[in-house]
């Protein structure tokens, strides 16, 4: 126990982790309890470490309460998928499960390169894990106070570099995984074994969630500044030679609490490839020992860096790892969007990026997206890659299969030439009805909002231009609105805070422009701002740069001081 743990009152999550017998709790007993569809208090939290959240449909909650019924408890499952790569046979298995055993029927691609099932009832949970296990998928540590799914830029063009970077993402994921066998014991009927230690994460795991990426510049699709730890690939002649390491990014805040804020990651310097796992381990171990375990709102790495000082944190990582950071090597981020459509890789294989609005793969009346993906999976010889923009890449298509895959994609609405650049540059978090923390709509609202923004762009004569626009249902910011050129953050039903001034590279945090306003107010504001942007912008100037140059919002340079100034 650290000194801090001895002197301050720890959060209750610390007790439950400590008493959980390495994440077992009494989950197995709860599973047998047929009286309730839910899990009891501690297990409600502990199942997160196994990749599940207990939820209920908030649309029907009031009606059930009126009928004196408990909420219709179910779980959301989030898979572990380093780098977002999934094989066609795995796709077919998840497609079948989503269709037959979940109440929403969808596969939901997330902003962190994996998929979620929503609406899995208790009797189906074990079977779900066993099915996933049979095709080589698990959901270990995709939630809870651990290192989550490790992201890797989906760069199908430079195939060799991507393969190397992807392998590092997978290795880092394995290295930082909990070592307890609780997952296998509870969900896969694995043999009981005693866990005596967690060598990296510690017996009470991390103070808070922890997020890692492996990033291949110039694409910052993964949004490094949303992550605790980033390995930015440095290549020489197309071969990976090492990483620049960025530490301490994170986007969440709480409305009205200025002790919480989005923060960019700090540059610690360059490391050679062979030091990657050591550095990953010790950024985690320093955060494990120095992170705040009494106040979960200030527990993430970003706050530890601001409390102890970035240099002090970095020096401790160097000491523990026995590695010194060299000066960072030059690199540049130029964009974050996915290249929708076909590209050819240097290996001669073809890759088709499909735009999936808000990542929701479902059979809609005029767009049977889920059936289309299934038909592609039935014949596809390469793999699928989920992007951090909630899109899907059909990767590694030989030339002679291009035509048939494109035909299926078009017939099922997976390619729709009517999708504008604006629509493709927009993102929303899940929000209602499944997210218990949602304060306003996001995913369900996005399509109609974008239609209105498209109307404004057309009105001002620039229908093909776009603004990186992101909508989130609350300030946790799962759709990364705090790195958008224009971010809407839910405040209450139909009400949002509007933030402006992120850039296209994802290296600037936006600033509050309008507080707690409804659609009429912010559409009027966007109408004026877009008009001004179109007539007064410099050649190629993006919306976010424009609003800062014009002083419409002040630039956030250092979040801890500038964000609320
Ligand atoms: Fe998130 C909690 C959905 C990416 C910050 N997030 C949640 C929960 C689980 C709500 C809950 O705690 O009960 C949401 C479930 C909604 C649902 O019904 O599915 C949820 N988060 C999502 C996803 C699915 C959004 C999406 O539309 O794709 C993303 C899943 C990622 C994954 O596959 O692992 C998702 N969440 C993010 C991101 C963006 C990112 O990581 O790139 C962030 C901001 C970055 C960051 O961490 O700072 C994010 N989610 C949060 C937070 C705030 C954490 C904090 O620092 O305070 C919470 C609440 C919490 O942890 O207490 C949260
Ligand atoms: Fe839920 Fe808020 Fe995350 Fe949206 S941003 S999914 S509303 S926690």
mmCIF file of N, CA, C and O and ligand atoms in Angstrom, residues 44 48 53-55 76 78-79 108-118 142-143 145 148-149 151 208-211 213 221-223 225-228 249-254 260-263 296-300 302-303 358-360 388 390 427-438 443 471-472 474-481, ligand 1:
data_model
loop_
_atom_site.group_PDB
_atom_site.id
_atom_site.type_symbol
_atom_site.label_atom_id
_atom_site.label_comp_id
_atom_site.label_asym_id
_atom_site.label_seq_id
_atom_site.Cartn_x
_atom_site.Cartn_y
_atom_site.Cartn_z
ATOM 1 N N UNK A 44 -21.767 -5.772 -9.828
ATOM 2 C CA UNK A 44 -22.164 -4.772 -10.837
ATOM 3 C C UNK A 44 -20.904 -4.056 -11.356
ATOM 4 O O UNK A 44 -20.753 -3.796 -12.546
ATOM 5 N N UNK A 48 -17.321 -5.382 -15.005
ATOM 6 C CA UNK A 48 -16.672 -4.475 -15.975
ATOM 7 C C UNK A 48 -15.269 -4.951 -16.320
ATOM 8 O O UNK A 48 -14.833 -4.822 -17.458
ATOM 9 N N UNK A 53 -20.966 -4.304 -18.952
ATOM 10 C CA UNK A 53 -21.635 -3.283 -18.128
ATOM 11 C C UNK A 53 -23.085 -3.687 -17.961
ATOM 12 O O UNK A 53 -23.735 -4.057 -18.947
ATOM 13 N N UNK A 54 -23.582 -3.576 -16.745
ATOM 14 C CA UNK A 54 -25.013 -3.797 -16.576
ATOM 15 C C UNK A 54 -25.766 -2.550 -17.034
ATOM 16 O O UNK A 54 -25.401 -1.427 -16.683
ATOM 17 N N UNK A 55 -26.802 -2.758 -17.834
ATOM 18 C CA UNK A 55 -27.584 -1.631 -18.355
ATOM 19 C C UNK A 55 -29.067 -1.975 -18.328
ATOM 20 O O UNK A 55 -29.450 -3.107 -18.002
ATOM 21 N N UNK A 76 -24.166 -5.060 -21.547
ATOM 22 C CA UNK A 76 -23.488 -4.668 -22.779
ATOM 23 C C UNK A 76 -22.128 -5.346 -22.721
ATOM 24 O O UNK A 76 -21.469 -5.324 -21.682
ATOM 25 N N UNK A 78 -18.290 -5.672 -24.375
ATOM 26 C CA UNK A 78 -17.295 -4.984 -25.213
ATOM 27 C C UNK A 78 -16.123 -5.942 -25.410
ATOM 28 O O UNK A 78 -15.522 -6.387 -24.439
ATOM 29 N N UNK A 79 -15.814 -6.259 -26.650
ATOM 30 C CA UNK A 79 -14.775 -7.263 -26.923
ATOM 31 C C UNK A 79 -13.378 -6.655 -26.867
ATOM 32 O O UNK A 79 -13.205 -5.454 -27.037
ATOM 33 N N UNK A 108 -22.217 -2.983 -32.600
ATOM 34 C CA UNK A 108 -21.925 -1.549 -32.509
ATOM 35 C C UNK A 108 -20.404 -1.358 -32.482
ATOM 36 O O UNK A 108 -19.730 -1.769 -31.540
ATOM 37 N N UNK A 109 -19.870 -0.766 -33.560
ATOM 38 C CA UNK A 109 -18.433 -0.471 -33.591
ATOM 39 C C UNK A 109 -18.178 0.745 -32.713
ATOM 40 O O UNK A 109 -18.921 1.720 -32.769
ATOM 41 N N UNK A 110 -17.114 0.687 -31.926
ATOM 42 C CA UNK A 110 -16.875 1.761 -30.960
ATOM 43 C C UNK A 110 -15.750 2.690 -31.429
ATOM 44 O O UNK A 110 -15.051 2.410 -32.399
ATOM 45 N N UNK A 111 -15.579 3.775 -30.673
ATOM 46 C CA UNK A 111 -14.505 4.723 -30.969
ATOM 47 C C UNK A 111 -13.137 4.174 -30.573
ATOM 48 O O UNK A 111 -12.135 4.846 -30.733
ATOM 49 N N UNK A 112 -13.113 2.945 -30.015
ATOM 50 C CA UNK A 112 -11.841 2.342 -29.660
ATOM 51 C C UNK A 112 -11.662 0.990 -30.354
ATOM 52 O O UNK A 112 -11.234 0.009 -29.757
ATOM 53 N N UNK A 113 -12.042 0.947 -31.614
ATOM 54 C CA UNK A 113 -11.707 -0.176 -32.492
ATOM 55 C C UNK A 113 -12.158 -1.536 -31.995
ATOM 56 O O UNK A 113 -11.420 -2.514 -32.108
ATOM 57 N N UNK A 114 -13.332 -1.575 -31.425
ATOM 58 C CA UNK A 114 -13.863 -2.897 -31.137
ATOM 59 C C UNK A 114 -15.367 -2.858 -31.363
ATOM 60 O O UNK A 114 -15.888 -1.897 -31.926
ATOM 61 N N UNK A 115 -16.050 -3.948 -30.950
ATOM 62 C CA UNK A 115 -17.501 -3.956 -31.104
ATOM 63 C C UNK A 115 -18.160 -4.199 -29.761
ATOM 64 O O UNK A 115 -17.534 -4.741 -28.837
ATOM 65 N N UNK A 116 -19.397 -3.761 -29.656
ATOM 66 C CA UNK A 116 -20.213 -4.022 -28.470
ATOM 67 C C UNK A 116 -21.499 -4.721 -28.891
ATOM 68 O O UNK A 116 -22.069 -4.415 -29.939
ATOM 69 N N UNK A 117 -21.938 -5.653 -28.023
ATOM 70 C CA UNK A 117 -23.311 -6.150 -28.107
ATOM 71 C C UNK A 117 -24.093 -5.393 -27.049
ATOM 72 O O UNK A 117 -23.616 -5.269 -25.914
ATOM 73 N N UNK A 118 -25.274 -4.916 -27.380
ATOM 74 C CA UNK A 118 -26.146 -4.326 -26.369
ATOM 75 C C UNK A 118 -27.337 -5.253 -26.138
ATOM 76 O O UNK A 118 -27.873 -5.813 -27.094
ATOM 77 N N UNK A 142 -11.615 -4.964 -21.014
ATOM 78 C CA UNK A 142 -12.042 -3.898 -21.923
ATOM 79 C C UNK A 142 -12.783 -2.807 -21.163
ATOM 80 O O UNK A 142 -13.251 -1.835 -21.742
ATOM 81 N N UNK A 143 -12.934 -3.013 -19.872
ATOM 82 C CA UNK A 143 -13.508 -1.985 -19.002
ATOM 83 C C UNK A 143 -12.898 -2.194 -17.616
ATOM 84 O O UNK A 143 -12.117 -3.124 -17.423
ATOM 85 N N UNK A 145 -10.713 -0.792 -14.046
ATOM 86 C CA UNK A 145 -9.498 -0.018 -13.758
ATOM 87 C C UNK A 145 -8.255 -0.776 -14.236
ATOM 88 O O UNK A 145 -7.435 -1.247 -13.426
ATOM 89 N N UNK A 148 -7.004 -0.794 -21.168
ATOM 90 C CA UNK A 148 -8.119 -1.239 -22.034
ATOM 91 C C UNK A 148 -7.600 -1.720 -23.395
ATOM 92 O O UNK A 148 -6.408 -1.752 -23.641
ATOM 93 N N UNK A 149 -8.566 -1.954 -24.284
ATOM 94 C CA UNK A 149 -8.239 -2.375 -25.649
ATOM 95 C C UNK A 149 -7.170 -1.454 -26.255
ATOM 96 O O UNK A 149 -7.351 -0.240 -26.286
ATOM 97 N N UNK A 151 -5.251 0.397 -29.064
ATOM 98 C CA UNK A 151 -5.568 0.829 -30.431
ATOM 99 C C UNK A 151 -4.320 0.807 -31.309
ATOM 100 O O UNK A 151 -3.205 0.933 -30.824
ATOM 101 N N UNK A 208 -7.724 3.845 -11.926
ATOM 102 C CA UNK A 208 -8.787 4.232 -12.850
ATOM 103 C C UNK A 208 -8.498 3.574 -14.189
ATOM 104 O O UNK A 208 -7.437 3.002 -14.401
ATOM 105 N N UNK A 209 -9.416 3.706 -15.152
ATOM 106 C CA UNK A 209 -9.196 3.171 -16.499
ATOM 107 C C UNK A 209 -7.898 3.731 -17.093
ATOM 108 O O UNK A 209 -7.468 4.842 -16.748
ATOM 109 N N UNK A 210 -7.307 2.973 -18.019
ATOM 110 C CA UNK A 210 -6.024 3.374 -18.611
ATOM 111 C C UNK A 210 -6.077 2.992 -20.088
ATOM 112 O O UNK A 210 -6.475 1.891 -20.448
ATOM 113 N N UNK A 211 -5.676 3.939 -20.963
ATOM 114 C CA UNK A 211 -5.858 3.720 -22.408
ATOM 115 C C UNK A 211 -4.554 3.894 -23.172
ATOM 116 O O UNK A 211 -3.838 4.863 -22.935
ATOM 117 N N UNK A 213 -2.362 3.505 -27.081
ATOM 118 C CA UNK A 213 -2.409 3.371 -28.540
ATOM 119 C C UNK A 213 -1.013 3.119 -29.110
ATOM 120 O O UNK A 213 -0.010 3.491 -28.503
ATOM 121 N N UNK A 221 -5.868 9.010 -36.416
ATOM 122 C CA UNK A 221 -7.235 8.501 -36.290
ATOM 123 C C UNK A 221 -7.566 8.088 -34.858
ATOM 124 O O UNK A 221 -8.695 8.232 -34.393
ATOM 125 N N UNK A 222 -6.562 7.572 -34.134
ATOM 126 C CA UNK A 222 -6.830 7.082 -32.772
ATOM 127 C C UNK A 222 -6.951 8.224 -31.760
ATOM 128 O O UNK A 222 -7.304 7.991 -30.617
ATOM 129 N N UNK A 223 -6.628 9.445 -32.162
ATOM 130 C CA UNK A 223 -6.681 10.593 -31.261
ATOM 131 C C UNK A 223 -5.780 10.378 -30.041
ATOM 132 O O UNK A 223 -6.257 10.136 -28.915
ATOM 133 N N UNK A 225 -4.381 12.244 -28.053
ATOM 134 C CA UNK A 225 -4.561 13.064 -26.857
ATOM 135 C C UNK A 225 -5.761 12.647 -26.000
ATOM 136 O O UNK A 225 -6.028 13.252 -24.965
ATOM 137 N N UNK A 226 -6.445 11.585 -26.438
ATOM 138 C CA UNK A 226 -7.500 11.016 -25.598
ATOM 139 C C UNK A 226 -6.944 9.890 -24.730
ATOM 140 O O UNK A 226 -7.679 9.292 -23.935
ATOM 141 N N UNK A 227 -5.641 9.594 -24.872
ATOM 142 C CA UNK A 227 -5.104 8.360 -24.280
ATOM 143 C C UNK A 227 -4.013 8.607 -23.241
ATOM 144 O O UNK A 227 -3.207 9.530 -23.368
ATOM 145 N N UNK A 228 -3.956 7.701 -22.251
ATOM 146 C CA UNK A 228 -2.948 7.796 -21.185
ATOM 147 C C UNK A 228 -1.545 7.548 -21.730
ATOM 148 O O UNK A 228 -0.579 8.134 -21.248
ATOM 149 N N UNK A 249 -2.805 11.882 -21.821
ATOM 150 C CA UNK A 249 -3.971 12.482 -22.467
ATOM 151 C C UNK A 249 -5.256 11.949 -21.846
ATOM 152 O O UNK A 249 -5.270 10.894 -21.202
ATOM 153 N N UNK A 250 -6.339 12.680 -22.061
ATOM 154 C CA UNK A 250 -7.646 12.226 -21.558
ATOM 155 C C UNK A 250 -8.649 13.344 -21.770
ATOM 156 O O UNK A 250 -8.280 14.520 -21.728
ATOM 157 N N UNK A 251 -9.913 12.989 -22.017
ATOM 158 C CA UNK A 251 -10.869 14.016 -22.445
ATOM 159 C C UNK A 251 -12.008 14.308 -21.492
ATOM 160 O O UNK A 251 -12.688 15.317 -21.628
ATOM 161 N N UNK A 252 -12.241 13.427 -20.530
ATOM 162 C CA UNK A 252 -13.462 13.576 -19.736
ATOM 163 C C UNK A 252 -13.378 14.745 -18.763
ATOM 164 O O UNK A 252 -12.300 15.152 -18.341
ATOM 165 N N UNK A 253 -14.546 15.266 -18.424
ATOM 166 C CA UNK A 253 -14.672 16.298 -17.386
ATOM 167 C C UNK A 253 -16.064 16.137 -16.796
ATOM 168 O O UNK A 253 -16.861 15.333 -17.270
ATOM 169 N N UNK A 254 -16.342 16.927 -15.758
ATOM 170 C CA UNK A 254 -17.675 16.921 -15.160
ATOM 171 C C UNK A 254 -18.205 18.345 -15.272
ATOM 172 O O UNK A 254 -17.485 19.288 -14.915
ATOM 173 N N UNK A 260 -11.761 19.121 -13.033
ATOM 174 C CA UNK A 260 -11.730 18.098 -14.090
ATOM 175 C C UNK A 260 -11.650 18.812 -15.433
ATOM 176 O O UNK A 260 -12.268 19.867 -15.606
ATOM 177 N N UNK A 261 -10.889 18.277 -16.346
ATOM 178 C CA UNK A 261 -10.704 18.960 -17.634
ATOM 179 C C UNK A 261 -10.067 17.993 -18.647
ATOM 180 O O UNK A 261 -9.393 17.041 -18.262
ATOM 181 N N UNK A 262 -10.308 18.265 -19.943
ATOM 182 C CA UNK A 262 -9.600 17.474 -20.951
ATOM 183 C C UNK A 262 -8.141 17.916 -21.001
ATOM 184 O O UNK A 262 -7.842 19.088 -20.749
ATOM 185 N N UNK A 263 -7.253 16.999 -21.313
ATOM 186 C CA UNK A 263 -5.818 17.343 -21.285
ATOM 187 C C UNK A 263 -5.097 16.603 -22.394
ATOM 188 O O UNK A 263 -5.337 15.417 -22.628
ATOM 189 N N UNK A 296 -12.117 9.393 -7.562
ATOM 190 C CA UNK A 296 -12.079 8.795 -8.903
ATOM 191 C C UNK A 296 -12.182 9.843 -10.012
ATOM 192 O O UNK A 296 -11.792 9.598 -11.141
ATOM 193 N N UNK A 297 -12.672 11.007 -9.679
ATOM 194 C CA UNK A 297 -12.761 12.053 -10.705
ATOM 195 C C UNK A 297 -11.396 12.657 -11.019
ATOM 196 O O UNK A 297 -11.222 13.346 -12.012
ATOM 197 N N UNK A 298 -10.435 12.441 -10.132
ATOM 198 C CA UNK A 298 -9.087 12.962 -10.381
ATOM 199 C C UNK A 298 -8.047 11.841 -10.395
ATOM 200 O O UNK A 298 -6.895 12.045 -9.997
ATOM 201 N N UNK A 299 -8.479 10.676 -10.842
ATOM 202 C CA UNK A 299 -7.620 9.506 -10.689
ATOM 203 C C UNK A 299 -6.828 9.142 -11.943
ATOM 204 O O UNK A 299 -5.889 8.351 -11.874
ATOM 205 N N UNK A 300 -7.185 9.711 -13.080
ATOM 206 C CA UNK A 300 -6.505 9.270 -14.303
ATOM 207 C C UNK A 300 -5.087 9.830 -14.388
ATOM 208 O O UNK A 300 -4.740 10.801 -13.719
ATOM 209 N N UNK A 302 -3.664 11.712 -16.396
ATOM 210 C CA UNK A 302 -3.520 13.144 -16.712
ATOM 211 C C UNK A 302 -3.451 13.980 -15.439
ATOM 212 O O UNK A 302 -2.685 14.942 -15.351
ATOM 213 N N UNK A 303 -4.238 13.599 -14.432
ATOM 214 C CA UNK A 303 -4.229 14.373 -13.179
ATOM 215 C C UNK A 303 -2.973 14.057 -12.361
ATOM 216 O O UNK A 303 -2.460 14.935 -11.665
ATOM 217 N N UNK A 358 -22.148 6.293 -36.941
ATOM 218 C CA UNK A 358 -22.069 5.983 -35.503
ATOM 219 C C UNK A 358 -21.736 4.510 -35.235
ATOM 220 O O UNK A 358 -22.006 4.007 -34.137
ATOM 221 N N UNK A 359 -21.172 3.834 -36.194
ATOM 222 C CA UNK A 359 -20.717 2.455 -35.972
ATOM 223 C C UNK A 359 -21.818 1.436 -35.755
ATOM 224 O O UNK A 359 -21.554 0.302 -35.362
ATOM 225 N N UNK A 360 -23.064 1.816 -36.011
ATOM 226 C CA UNK A 360 -24.179 0.908 -35.683
ATOM 227 C C UNK A 360 -24.490 0.008 -36.877
ATOM 228 O O UNK A 360 -25.067 0.447 -37.872
ATOM 229 N N UNK A 388 -10.961 3.676 -35.417
ATOM 230 C CA UNK A 388 -11.303 4.471 -34.228
ATOM 231 C C UNK A 388 -12.319 5.564 -34.552
ATOM 232 O O UNK A 388 -12.732 6.304 -33.676
ATOM 233 N N UNK A 390 -15.183 4.598 -35.843
ATOM 234 C CA UNK A 390 -16.396 3.750 -35.876
ATOM 235 C C UNK A 390 -16.721 3.228 -37.273
ATOM 236 O O UNK A 390 -17.851 2.871 -37.563
ATOM 237 N N UNK A 427 -19.240 12.315 -35.751
ATOM 238 C CA UNK A 427 -19.255 11.128 -34.899
ATOM 239 C C UNK A 427 -20.150 11.404 -33.696
ATOM 240 O O UNK A 427 -20.285 12.550 -33.266
ATOM 241 N N UNK A 428 -20.755 10.340 -33.160
ATOM 242 C CA UNK A 428 -21.528 10.502 -31.921
ATOM 243 C C UNK A 428 -21.263 9.305 -31.026
ATOM 244 O O UNK A 428 -20.980 8.208 -31.505
ATOM 245 N N UNK A 429 -21.395 9.508 -29.729
ATOM 246 C CA UNK A 429 -21.287 8.376 -28.797
ATOM 247 C C UNK A 429 -22.628 7.651 -28.775
ATOM 248 O O UNK A 429 -23.615 8.134 -29.326
ATOM 249 N N UNK A 430 -22.683 6.535 -28.058
ATOM 250 C CA UNK A 430 -23.912 5.725 -28.016
ATOM 251 C C UNK A 430 -25.071 6.503 -27.376
ATOM 252 O O UNK A 430 -26.155 6.631 -27.924
ATOM 253 N N UNK A 431 -24.828 6.983 -26.168
ATOM 254 C CA UNK A 431 -25.831 7.732 -25.407
ATOM 255 C C UNK A 431 -27.137 6.941 -25.218
ATOM 256 O O UNK A 431 -27.103 5.722 -25.037
ATOM 257 N N UNK A 432 -28.289 7.639 -25.317
ATOM 258 C CA UNK A 432 -29.572 6.971 -25.050
ATOM 259 C C UNK A 432 -29.918 5.989 -26.169
ATOM 260 O O UNK A 432 -29.516 6.227 -27.297
ATOM 261 N N UNK A 433 -30.590 4.900 -25.887
ATOM 262 C CA UNK A 433 -31.246 4.581 -24.626
ATOM 263 C C UNK A 433 -30.417 3.706 -23.684
ATOM 264 O O UNK A 433 -30.858 3.445 -22.561
ATOM 265 N N UNK A 434 -29.219 3.245 -24.104
ATOM 266 C CA UNK A 434 -28.548 2.252 -23.256
ATOM 267 C C UNK A 434 -27.606 2.854 -22.232
ATOM 268 O O UNK A 434 -27.366 2.254 -21.182
ATOM 269 N N UNK A 435 -27.033 4.021 -22.505
ATOM 270 C CA UNK A 435 -26.013 4.547 -21.599
ATOM 271 C C UNK A 435 -26.652 5.159 -20.351
ATOM 272 O O UNK A 435 -27.412 6.129 -20.456
ATOM 273 N N UNK A 436 -26.288 4.635 -19.190
ATOM 274 C CA UNK A 436 -26.908 5.154 -17.958
ATOM 275 C C UNK A 436 -26.467 6.575 -17.616
ATOM 276 O O UNK A 436 -27.104 7.241 -16.815
ATOM 277 N N UNK A 437 -25.373 7.053 -18.215
ATOM 278 C CA UNK A 437 -24.846 8.362 -17.858
ATOM 279 C C UNK A 437 -25.316 9.464 -18.812
ATOM 280 O O UNK A 437 -25.011 10.639 -18.606
ATOM 281 N N UNK A 438 -26.057 9.095 -19.849
ATOM 282 C CA UNK A 438 -26.443 10.074 -20.876
ATOM 283 C C UNK A 438 -27.347 11.161 -20.304
ATOM 284 O O UNK A 438 -28.277 10.887 -19.547
ATOM 285 N N UNK A 443 -26.144 9.535 -30.511
ATOM 286 C CA UNK A 443 -26.211 8.705 -31.724
ATOM 287 C C UNK A 443 -27.549 8.857 -32.451
ATOM 288 O O UNK A 443 -27.589 8.990 -33.672
ATOM 289 N N UNK A 471 -20.772 14.738 -31.398
ATOM 290 C CA UNK A 471 -21.833 14.948 -30.419
ATOM 291 C C UNK A 471 -21.731 13.876 -29.343
ATOM 292 O O UNK A 471 -21.628 12.684 -29.652
ATOM 293 N N UNK A 472 -21.754 14.297 -28.090
ATOM 294 C CA UNK A 472 -21.727 13.325 -26.989
ATOM 295 C C UNK A 472 -22.848 13.645 -26.009
ATOM 296 O O UNK A 472 -23.214 14.798 -25.819
ATOM 297 N N UNK A 474 -22.914 13.343 -22.787
ATOM 298 C CA UNK A 474 -22.524 13.879 -21.473
ATOM 299 C C UNK A 474 -21.038 14.225 -21.528
ATOM 300 O O UNK A 474 -20.350 13.871 -22.479
ATOM 301 N N UNK A 475 -20.521 14.896 -20.493
ATOM 302 C CA UNK A 475 -19.132 15.373 -20.588
ATOM 303 C C UNK A 475 -18.056 14.289 -20.445
ATOM 304 O O UNK A 475 -16.868 14.625 -20.475
ATOM 305 N N UNK A 476 -18.462 13.030 -20.310
ATOM 306 C CA UNK A 476 -17.431 11.979 -20.349
ATOM 307 C C UNK A 476 -16.776 11.937 -21.720
ATOM 308 O O UNK A 476 -15.634 11.527 -21.861
ATOM 309 N N UNK A 477 -17.544 12.312 -22.735
ATOM 310 C CA UNK A 477 -16.941 12.584 -24.035
ATOM 311 C C UNK A 477 -16.490 11.380 -24.834
ATOM 312 O O UNK A 477 -15.483 11.434 -25.550
ATOM 313 N N UNK A 478 -17.276 10.294 -24.792
ATOM 314 C CA UNK A 478 -16.852 9.047 -25.445
ATOM 315 C C UNK A 478 -16.699 9.178 -26.965
ATOM 316 O O UNK A 478 -15.963 8.428 -27.579
ATOM 317 N N UNK A 479 -17.406 10.116 -27.572
ATOM 318 C CA UNK A 479 -17.261 10.349 -29.016
ATOM 319 C C UNK A 479 -16.180 11.387 -29.300
ATOM 320 O O UNK A 479 -16.100 11.931 -30.400
ATOM 321 N N UNK A 480 -15.327 11.664 -28.307
ATOM 322 C CA UNK A 480 -14.172 12.563 -28.411
ATOM 323 C C UNK A 480 -14.531 13.967 -28.932
ATOM 324 O O UNK A 480 -13.830 14.541 -29.763
ATOM 325 N N UNK A 481 -15.637 14.505 -28.412
ATOM 326 C CA UNK A 481 -16.020 15.881 -28.781
ATOM 327 C C UNK A 481 -14.949 16.873 -28.345
ATOM 328 O O UNK A 481 -14.833 17.953 -28.928
HETATM 329 FE FE1 LIG B 1 -16.847 5.817 -22.759
HETATM 330 C C1 LIG B 1 -18.263 5.399 -19.724
HETATM 331 C C2 LIG B 1 -19.369 4.157 -24.218
HETATM 332 C C3 LIG B 1 -15.020 5.620 -25.582
HETATM 333 C C4 LIG B 1 -14.789 8.278 -21.570
HETATM 334 N N1 LIG B 1 -18.497 4.890 -22.065
HETATM 335 C C5 LIG B 1 -18.900 4.803 -20.767
HETATM 336 C C6 LIG B 1 -20.107 3.868 -20.622
HETATM 337 C C7 LIG B 1 -19.587 2.480 -20.381
HETATM 338 C C8 LIG B 1 -21.138 4.271 -19.574
HETATM 339 C C9 LIG B 1 -20.994 3.682 -18.187
HETATM 340 O O1 LIG B 1 -19.943 3.859 -17.534
HETATM 341 O O2 LIG B 1 -21.939 3.030 -17.741
HETATM 342 C C10 LIG B 1 -20.710 4.015 -22.051
HETATM 343 C C11 LIG B 1 -21.569 2.856 -22.528
HETATM 344 C C12 LIG B 1 -22.602 3.313 -23.530
HETATM 345 C C13 LIG B 1 -23.269 2.193 -24.217
HETATM 346 O O3 LIG B 1 -24.480 1.984 -23.965
HETATM 347 O O4 LIG B 1 -22.642 1.511 -25.033
HETATM 348 C C14 LIG B 1 -19.465 4.344 -22.844
HETATM 349 N N2 LIG B 1 -17.096 4.906 -24.508
HETATM 350 C C15 LIG B 1 -18.247 4.350 -24.969
HETATM 351 C C16 LIG B 1 -18.154 4.006 -26.444
HETATM 352 C C17 LIG B 1 -18.924 2.742 -26.815
HETATM 353 C C18 LIG B 1 -18.621 5.222 -27.254
HETATM 354 C C19 LIG B 1 -18.904 4.996 -28.718
HETATM 355 O O5 LIG B 1 -19.886 5.587 -29.150
HETATM 356 O O6 LIG B 1 -18.162 4.313 -29.414
HETATM 357 C C20 LIG B 1 -16.617 3.898 -26.577
HETATM 358 C C21 LIG B 1 -16.116 2.524 -26.250
HETATM 359 C C22 LIG B 1 -14.650 2.438 -26.361
HETATM 360 C C23 LIG B 1 -14.095 1.051 -26.235
HETATM 361 O O7 LIG B 1 -14.322 0.257 -27.142
HETATM 362 O O8 LIG B 1 -13.406 0.806 -25.246
HETATM 363 C C24 LIG B 1 -16.167 4.870 -25.480
HETATM 364 N N3 LIG B 1 -15.143 6.714 -23.426
HETATM 365 C C25 LIG B 1 -14.641 6.600 -24.686
HETATM 366 C C26 LIG B 1 -13.712 7.659 -24.948
HETATM 367 C C27 LIG B 1 -12.996 7.920 -26.268
HETATM 368 C C28 LIG B 1 -11.715 7.166 -26.397
HETATM 369 O O9 LIG B 1 -11.264 6.504 -25.449
HETATM 370 O O10 LIG B 1 -11.119 7.271 -27.457
HETATM 371 C C29 LIG B 1 -13.662 8.439 -23.799
HETATM 372 C C30 LIG B 1 -12.869 9.771 -23.620
HETATM 373 C C31 LIG B 1 -11.421 9.555 -23.484
HETATM 374 C C32 LIG B 1 -11.030 9.456 -22.035
HETATM 375 O O11 LIG B 1 -11.085 8.364 -21.496
HETATM 376 O O12 LIG B 1 -10.712 10.494 -21.442
HETATM 377 C C33 LIG B 1 -14.555 7.821 -22.849
HETATM 378 N N4 LIG B 1 -16.533 6.653 -20.936
HETATM 379 C C34 LIG B 1 -15.673 7.683 -20.676
HETATM 380 C C35 LIG B 1 -15.833 8.062 -19.290
HETATM 381 C C36 LIG B 1 -15.044 9.181 -18.536
HETATM 382 C C37 LIG B 1 -13.792 8.673 -17.948
HETATM 383 C C38 LIG B 1 -13.090 9.692 -17.098
HETATM 384 O O13 LIG B 1 -11.895 9.937 -17.333
HETATM 385 O O14 LIG B 1 -13.718 10.258 -16.193
HETATM 386 C C39 LIG B 1 -16.850 7.235 -18.750
HETATM 387 C C40 LIG B 1 -17.404 7.251 -17.308
HETATM 388 C C41 LIG B 1 -16.470 6.645 -16.313
HETATM 389 O O15 LIG B 1 -15.493 5.979 -16.630
HETATM 390 O O16 LIG B 1 -16.756 6.848 -15.141
HETATM 391 C C42 LIG B 1 -17.274 6.367 -19.822
#
